[in-house]
mmCIF file of C-alpha atoms in Angstrom:
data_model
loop_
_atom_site.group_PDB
_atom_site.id
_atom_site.type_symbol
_atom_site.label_atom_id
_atom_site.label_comp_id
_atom_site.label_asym_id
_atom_site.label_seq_id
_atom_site.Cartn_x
_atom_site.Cartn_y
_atom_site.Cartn_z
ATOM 1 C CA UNK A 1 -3.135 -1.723 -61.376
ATOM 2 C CA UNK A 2 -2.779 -3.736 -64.455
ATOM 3 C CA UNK A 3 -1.292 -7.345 -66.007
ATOM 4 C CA UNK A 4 0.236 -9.116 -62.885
ATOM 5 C CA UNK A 5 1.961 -7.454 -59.375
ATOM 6 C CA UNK A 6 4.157 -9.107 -57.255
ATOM 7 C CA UNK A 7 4.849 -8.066 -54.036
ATOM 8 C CA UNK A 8 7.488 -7.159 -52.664
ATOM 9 C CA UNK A 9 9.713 -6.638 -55.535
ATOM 10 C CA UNK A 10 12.781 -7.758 -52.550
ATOM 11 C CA UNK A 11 12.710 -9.592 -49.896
ATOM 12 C CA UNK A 12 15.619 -10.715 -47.617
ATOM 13 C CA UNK A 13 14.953 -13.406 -44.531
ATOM 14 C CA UNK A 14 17.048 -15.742 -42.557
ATOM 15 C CA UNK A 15 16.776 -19.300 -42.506
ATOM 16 C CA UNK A 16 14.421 -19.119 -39.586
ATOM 17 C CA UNK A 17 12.070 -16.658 -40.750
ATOM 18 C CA UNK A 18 8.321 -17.106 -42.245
ATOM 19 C CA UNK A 19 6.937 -15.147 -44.815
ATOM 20 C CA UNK A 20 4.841 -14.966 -47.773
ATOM 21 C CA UNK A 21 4.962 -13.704 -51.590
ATOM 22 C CA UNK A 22 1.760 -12.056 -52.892
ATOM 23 C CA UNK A 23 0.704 -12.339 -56.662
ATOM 24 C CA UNK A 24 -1.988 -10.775 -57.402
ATOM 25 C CA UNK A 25 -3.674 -10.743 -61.381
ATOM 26 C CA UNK A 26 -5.675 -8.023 -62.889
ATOM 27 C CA UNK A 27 -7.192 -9.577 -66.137
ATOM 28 C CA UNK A 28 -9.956 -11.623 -65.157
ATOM 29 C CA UNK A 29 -8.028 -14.800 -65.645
ATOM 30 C CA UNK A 30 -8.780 -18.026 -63.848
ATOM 31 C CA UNK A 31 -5.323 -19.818 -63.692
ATOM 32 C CA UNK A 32 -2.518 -19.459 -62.253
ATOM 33 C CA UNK A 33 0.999 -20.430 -61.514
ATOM 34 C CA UNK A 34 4.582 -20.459 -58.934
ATOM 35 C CA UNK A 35 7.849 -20.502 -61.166
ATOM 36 C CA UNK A 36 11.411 -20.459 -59.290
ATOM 37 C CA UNK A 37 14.207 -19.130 -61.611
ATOM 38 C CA UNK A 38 17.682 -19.694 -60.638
ATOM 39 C CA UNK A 39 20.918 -18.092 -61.983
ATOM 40 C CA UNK A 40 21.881 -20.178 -64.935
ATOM 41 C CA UNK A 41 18.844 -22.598 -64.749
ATOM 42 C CA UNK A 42 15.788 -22.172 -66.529
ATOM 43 C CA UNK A 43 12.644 -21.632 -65.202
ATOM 44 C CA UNK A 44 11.392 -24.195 -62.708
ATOM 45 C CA UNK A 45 7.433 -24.762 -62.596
ATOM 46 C CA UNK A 46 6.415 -24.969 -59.288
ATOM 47 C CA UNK A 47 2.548 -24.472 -58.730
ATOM 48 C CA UNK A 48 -0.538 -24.338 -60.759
ATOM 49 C CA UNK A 49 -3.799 -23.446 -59.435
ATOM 50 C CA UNK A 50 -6.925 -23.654 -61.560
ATOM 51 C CA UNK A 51 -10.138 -22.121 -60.104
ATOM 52 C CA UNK A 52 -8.523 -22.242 -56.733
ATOM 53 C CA UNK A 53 -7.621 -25.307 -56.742
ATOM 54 C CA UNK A 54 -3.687 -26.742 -56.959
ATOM 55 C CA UNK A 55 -3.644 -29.004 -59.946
ATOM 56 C CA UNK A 56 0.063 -29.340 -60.000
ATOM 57 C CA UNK A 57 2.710 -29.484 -57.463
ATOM 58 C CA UNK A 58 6.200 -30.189 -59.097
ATOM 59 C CA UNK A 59 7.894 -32.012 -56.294
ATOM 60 C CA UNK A 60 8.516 -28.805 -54.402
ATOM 61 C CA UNK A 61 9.984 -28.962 -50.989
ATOM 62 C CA UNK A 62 7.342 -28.589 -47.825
ATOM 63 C CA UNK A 63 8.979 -25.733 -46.922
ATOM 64 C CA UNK A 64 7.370 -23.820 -49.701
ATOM 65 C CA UNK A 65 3.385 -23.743 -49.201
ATOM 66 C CA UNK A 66 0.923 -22.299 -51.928
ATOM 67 C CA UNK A 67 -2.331 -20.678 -51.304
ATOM 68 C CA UNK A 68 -5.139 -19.311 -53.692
ATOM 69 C CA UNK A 69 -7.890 -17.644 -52.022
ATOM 70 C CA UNK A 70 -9.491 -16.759 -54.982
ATOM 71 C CA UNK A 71 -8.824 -16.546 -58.430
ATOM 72 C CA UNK A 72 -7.037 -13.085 -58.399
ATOM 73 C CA UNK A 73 -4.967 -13.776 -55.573
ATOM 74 C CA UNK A 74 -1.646 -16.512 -54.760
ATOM 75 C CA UNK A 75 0.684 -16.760 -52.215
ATOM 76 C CA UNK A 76 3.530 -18.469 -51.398
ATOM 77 C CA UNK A 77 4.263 -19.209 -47.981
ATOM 78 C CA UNK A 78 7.930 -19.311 -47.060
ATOM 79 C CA UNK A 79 9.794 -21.436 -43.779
ATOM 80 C CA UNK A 80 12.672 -22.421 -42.573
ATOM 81 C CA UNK A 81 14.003 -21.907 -46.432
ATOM 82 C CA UNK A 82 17.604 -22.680 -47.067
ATOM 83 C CA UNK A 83 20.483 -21.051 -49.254
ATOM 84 C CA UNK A 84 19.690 -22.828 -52.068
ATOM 85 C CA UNK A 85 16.157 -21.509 -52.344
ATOM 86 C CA UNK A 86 17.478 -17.760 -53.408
ATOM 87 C CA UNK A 87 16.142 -16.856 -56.451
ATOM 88 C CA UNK A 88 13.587 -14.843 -58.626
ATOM 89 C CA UNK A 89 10.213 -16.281 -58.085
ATOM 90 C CA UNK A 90 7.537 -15.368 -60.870
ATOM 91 C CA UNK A 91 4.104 -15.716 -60.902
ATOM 92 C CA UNK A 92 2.212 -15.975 -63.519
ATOM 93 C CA UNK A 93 -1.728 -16.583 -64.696
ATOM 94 C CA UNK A 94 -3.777 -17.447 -67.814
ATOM 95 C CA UNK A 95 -7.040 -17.738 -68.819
ATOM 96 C CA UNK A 96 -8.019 -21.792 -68.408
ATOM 97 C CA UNK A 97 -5.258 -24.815 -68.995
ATOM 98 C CA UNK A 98 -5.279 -25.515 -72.119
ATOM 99 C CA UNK A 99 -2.561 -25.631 -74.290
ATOM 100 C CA UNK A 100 -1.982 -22.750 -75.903
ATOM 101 C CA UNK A 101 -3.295 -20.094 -73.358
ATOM 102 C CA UNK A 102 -1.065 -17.030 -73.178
ATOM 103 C CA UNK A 103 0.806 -16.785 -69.663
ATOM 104 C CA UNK A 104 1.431 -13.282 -68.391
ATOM 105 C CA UNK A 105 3.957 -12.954 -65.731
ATOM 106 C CA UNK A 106 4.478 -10.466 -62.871
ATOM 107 C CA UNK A 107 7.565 -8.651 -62.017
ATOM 108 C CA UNK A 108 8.879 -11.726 -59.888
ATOM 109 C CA UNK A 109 9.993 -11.251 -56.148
ATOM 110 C CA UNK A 110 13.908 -11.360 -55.582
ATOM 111 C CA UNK A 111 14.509 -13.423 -52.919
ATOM 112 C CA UNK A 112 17.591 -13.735 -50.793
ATOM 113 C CA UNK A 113 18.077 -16.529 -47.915
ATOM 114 C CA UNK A 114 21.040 -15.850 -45.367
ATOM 115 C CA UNK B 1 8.995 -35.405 -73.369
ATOM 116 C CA UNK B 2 9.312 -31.704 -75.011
ATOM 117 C CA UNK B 3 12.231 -29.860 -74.839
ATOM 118 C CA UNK B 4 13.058 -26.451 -76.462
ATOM 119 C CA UNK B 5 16.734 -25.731 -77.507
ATOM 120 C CA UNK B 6 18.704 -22.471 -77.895
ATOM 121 C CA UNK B 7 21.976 -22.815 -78.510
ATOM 122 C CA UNK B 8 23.042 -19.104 -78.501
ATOM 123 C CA UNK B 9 23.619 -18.509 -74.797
ATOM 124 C CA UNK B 10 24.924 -14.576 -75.336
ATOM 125 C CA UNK B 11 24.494 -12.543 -78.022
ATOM 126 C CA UNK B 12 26.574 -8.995 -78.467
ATOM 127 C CA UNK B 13 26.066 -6.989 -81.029
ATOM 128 C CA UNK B 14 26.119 -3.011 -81.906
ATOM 129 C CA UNK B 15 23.132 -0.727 -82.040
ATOM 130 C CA UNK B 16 21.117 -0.933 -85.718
ATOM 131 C CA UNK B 17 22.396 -4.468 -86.862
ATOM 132 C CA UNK B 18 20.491 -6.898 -87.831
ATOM 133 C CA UNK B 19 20.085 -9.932 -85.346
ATOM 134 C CA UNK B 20 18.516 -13.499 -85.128
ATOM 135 C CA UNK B 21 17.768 -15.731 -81.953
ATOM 136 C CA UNK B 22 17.823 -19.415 -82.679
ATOM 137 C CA UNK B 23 15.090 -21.940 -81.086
ATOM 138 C CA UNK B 24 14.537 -25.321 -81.763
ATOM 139 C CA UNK B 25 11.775 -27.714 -80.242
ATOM 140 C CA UNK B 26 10.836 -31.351 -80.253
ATOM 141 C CA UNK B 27 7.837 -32.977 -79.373
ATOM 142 C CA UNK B 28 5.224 -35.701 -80.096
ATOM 143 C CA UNK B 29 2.175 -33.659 -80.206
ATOM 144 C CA UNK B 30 0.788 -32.745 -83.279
ATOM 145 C CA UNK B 31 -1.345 -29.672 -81.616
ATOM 146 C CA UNK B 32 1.385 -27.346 -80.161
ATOM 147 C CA UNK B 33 2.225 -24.068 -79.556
ATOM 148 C CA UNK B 34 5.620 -21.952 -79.393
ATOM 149 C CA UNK B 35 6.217 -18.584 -77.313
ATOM 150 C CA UNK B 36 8.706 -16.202 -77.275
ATOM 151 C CA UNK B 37 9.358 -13.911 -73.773
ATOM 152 C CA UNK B 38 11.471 -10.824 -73.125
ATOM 153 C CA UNK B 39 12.693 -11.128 -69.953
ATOM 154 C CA UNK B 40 14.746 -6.963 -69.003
ATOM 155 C CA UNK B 41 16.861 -6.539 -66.473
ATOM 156 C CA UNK B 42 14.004 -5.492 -64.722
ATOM 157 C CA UNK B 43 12.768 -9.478 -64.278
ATOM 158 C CA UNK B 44 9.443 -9.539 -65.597
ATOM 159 C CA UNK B 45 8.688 -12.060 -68.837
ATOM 160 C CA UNK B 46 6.627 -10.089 -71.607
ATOM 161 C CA UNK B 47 4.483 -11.771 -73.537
ATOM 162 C CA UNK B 48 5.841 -11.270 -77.619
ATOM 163 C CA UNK B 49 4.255 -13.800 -79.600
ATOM 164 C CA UNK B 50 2.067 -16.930 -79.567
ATOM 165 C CA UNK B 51 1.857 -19.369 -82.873
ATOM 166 C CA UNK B 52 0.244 -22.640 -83.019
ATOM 167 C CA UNK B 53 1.329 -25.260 -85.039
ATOM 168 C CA UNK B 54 -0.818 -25.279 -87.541
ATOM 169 C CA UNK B 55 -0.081 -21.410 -88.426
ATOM 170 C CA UNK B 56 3.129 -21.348 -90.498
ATOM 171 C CA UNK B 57 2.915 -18.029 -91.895
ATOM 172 C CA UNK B 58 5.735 -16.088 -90.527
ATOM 173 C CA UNK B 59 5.089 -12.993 -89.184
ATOM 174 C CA UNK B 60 6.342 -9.232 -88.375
ATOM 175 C CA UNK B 61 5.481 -6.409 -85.919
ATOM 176 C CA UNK B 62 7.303 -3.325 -86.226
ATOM 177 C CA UNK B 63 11.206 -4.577 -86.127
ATOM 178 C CA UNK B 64 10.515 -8.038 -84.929
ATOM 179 C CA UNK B 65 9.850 -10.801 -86.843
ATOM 180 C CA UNK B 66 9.447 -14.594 -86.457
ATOM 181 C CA UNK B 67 9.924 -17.530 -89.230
ATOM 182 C CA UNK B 68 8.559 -20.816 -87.880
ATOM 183 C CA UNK B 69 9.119 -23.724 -89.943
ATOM 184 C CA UNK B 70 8.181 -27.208 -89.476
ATOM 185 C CA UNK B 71 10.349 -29.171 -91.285
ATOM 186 C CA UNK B 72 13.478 -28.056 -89.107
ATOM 187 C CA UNK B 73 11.106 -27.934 -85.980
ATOM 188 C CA UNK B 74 12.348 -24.099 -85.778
ATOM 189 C CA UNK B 75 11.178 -20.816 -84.739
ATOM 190 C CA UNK B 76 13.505 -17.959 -85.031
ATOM 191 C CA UNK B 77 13.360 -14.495 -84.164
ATOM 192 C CA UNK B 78 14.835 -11.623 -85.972
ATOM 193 C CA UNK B 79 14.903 -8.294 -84.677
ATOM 194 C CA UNK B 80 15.998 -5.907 -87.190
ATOM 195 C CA UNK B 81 18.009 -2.772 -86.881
ATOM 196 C CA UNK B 82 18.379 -3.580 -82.906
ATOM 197 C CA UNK B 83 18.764 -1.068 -80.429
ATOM 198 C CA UNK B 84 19.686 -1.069 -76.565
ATOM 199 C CA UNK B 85 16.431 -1.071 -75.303
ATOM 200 C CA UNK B 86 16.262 -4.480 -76.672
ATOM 201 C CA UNK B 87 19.004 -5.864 -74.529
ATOM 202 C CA UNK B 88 17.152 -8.692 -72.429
ATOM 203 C CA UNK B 89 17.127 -12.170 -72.235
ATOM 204 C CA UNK B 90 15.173 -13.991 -74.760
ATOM 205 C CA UNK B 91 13.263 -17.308 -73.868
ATOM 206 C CA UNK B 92 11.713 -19.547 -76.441
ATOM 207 C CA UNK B 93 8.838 -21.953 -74.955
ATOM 208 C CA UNK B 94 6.261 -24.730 -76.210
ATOM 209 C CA UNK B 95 3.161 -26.136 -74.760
ATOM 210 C CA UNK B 96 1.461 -29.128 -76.564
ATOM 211 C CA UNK B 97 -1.758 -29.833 -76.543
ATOM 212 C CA UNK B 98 -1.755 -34.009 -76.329
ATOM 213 C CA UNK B 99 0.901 -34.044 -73.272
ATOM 214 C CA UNK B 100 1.243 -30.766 -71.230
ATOM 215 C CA UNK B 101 -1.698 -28.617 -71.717
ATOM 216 C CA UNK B 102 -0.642 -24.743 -70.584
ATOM 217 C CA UNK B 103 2.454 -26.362 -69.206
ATOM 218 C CA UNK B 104 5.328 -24.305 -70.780
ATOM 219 C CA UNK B 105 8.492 -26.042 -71.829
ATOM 220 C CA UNK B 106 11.089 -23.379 -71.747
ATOM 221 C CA UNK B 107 14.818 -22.895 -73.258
ATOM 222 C CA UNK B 108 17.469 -21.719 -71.295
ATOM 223 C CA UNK B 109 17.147 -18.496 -72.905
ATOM 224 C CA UNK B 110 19.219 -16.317 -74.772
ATOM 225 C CA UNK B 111 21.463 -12.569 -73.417
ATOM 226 C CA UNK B 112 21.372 -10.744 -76.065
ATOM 227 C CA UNK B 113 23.351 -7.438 -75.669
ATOM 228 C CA UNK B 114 23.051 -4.359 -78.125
ATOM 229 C CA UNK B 115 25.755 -1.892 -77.653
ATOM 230 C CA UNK B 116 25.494 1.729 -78.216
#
């Protein structure tokens, strides 16, 4: 595997469902990042982590929960989502937080809420 | 606050024309850098080109090329002699240095369609 994978590519759950979105990066960096993009909306940062730890949390609902085990690995943990929250959600990472540093993005996850 | 403009919300044009994405930025930093992103049907944003602002030599790779100027707080993106493959949405972002560090600002993007 190379770049950034996403997984799944689709995902379909009910209101009352839990599940999780896996990113996982193959390029050594030590960033990374949540982004929600809507249909006619741009993109929407949600999350940055930075050596494992969240730095930034954009006034995202509860029911979305990161996690970042390491720094190759983020999840998003999803419950008790609503309609609203259907989208394509894209992860991304980078190597540090400064300004400037490249972001390379994964395939995104498709998610629909019913 | 930083915000990154493009006007042209769809784009159609036919195979081997010549065709050019607007973006305009603002921001107070002095230290900033602009993006462009190809975003396929397919969903996933590719990485095309990073320039900082202290870097205003424009620059081309193969049929794309990108004229950044200052004074008009511009960076444009031509791709010349387009085909369908390039059919995506385009997205033009900025991160400054002083106020967002890797943060990315981005426009709302840009369809562009190439017809056959």
């Amino acid at each position: 595997e190379t770049g950034v994978t996403q997984t799944p590519r689709h995902l379909v759950m009910g209101m009352t469902n839990k599940k999780s979105l896996k990113c996982e990066q193959h390029l050594g960096h030590n960033a990374m990042y949540w982004y929600k993009q809507s249909a006619k909306k741009p993109l929407e940062l949600m999350f940055v982590y930075s050596l494992e730890e969240r730095v930034e949390n954009n006034s995202v609902p509860s029911r979305f929960s990161p996690e970042c085990p390491n720094s190759s690995h983020l999840f998003l943990h999803l419950h008790t989502l609503q309609p609203e929250d259907s989208a394509l959600y894209l992860c991304a990472s980078s190597q540090g937080r400064l300004a400037g540093g490249t972001q390379y993005f994964g395939p995104g996850t498709r998610l629909t809420v019913l | 606050a930083q915000k990154v403009t493009q006007a042209q919300t769809e784009i159609s044009v036919v195979e081997k024309e010549d065709v050019t994405l607007d973006c305009v930025y603002e921001t107070r930093d002095t230290t900033y850098y602009l993006f462009w992103y190809k975003q396929p049907p397919s969903g996933e944003l590719v990485f095309l080109i990073r320039r900082n602002s202290f870097d205003e030599q424009n620059e081309i790779s193969g049929r794309y090329s990108w004229n950044f100027q200052k004074s008009t707080s511009s960076f444009n993106f031509t791709i010349t002699a387009s085909q369908v493959v390039d059919s995506a949405v385009y997205f033009c972002a900025l991160s400054g240095k002083e106020t967002s560090g890797s943060r990315l600002t981005f426009g709302e993007g840009t369809q562009l369609t190439v017809n056959p």
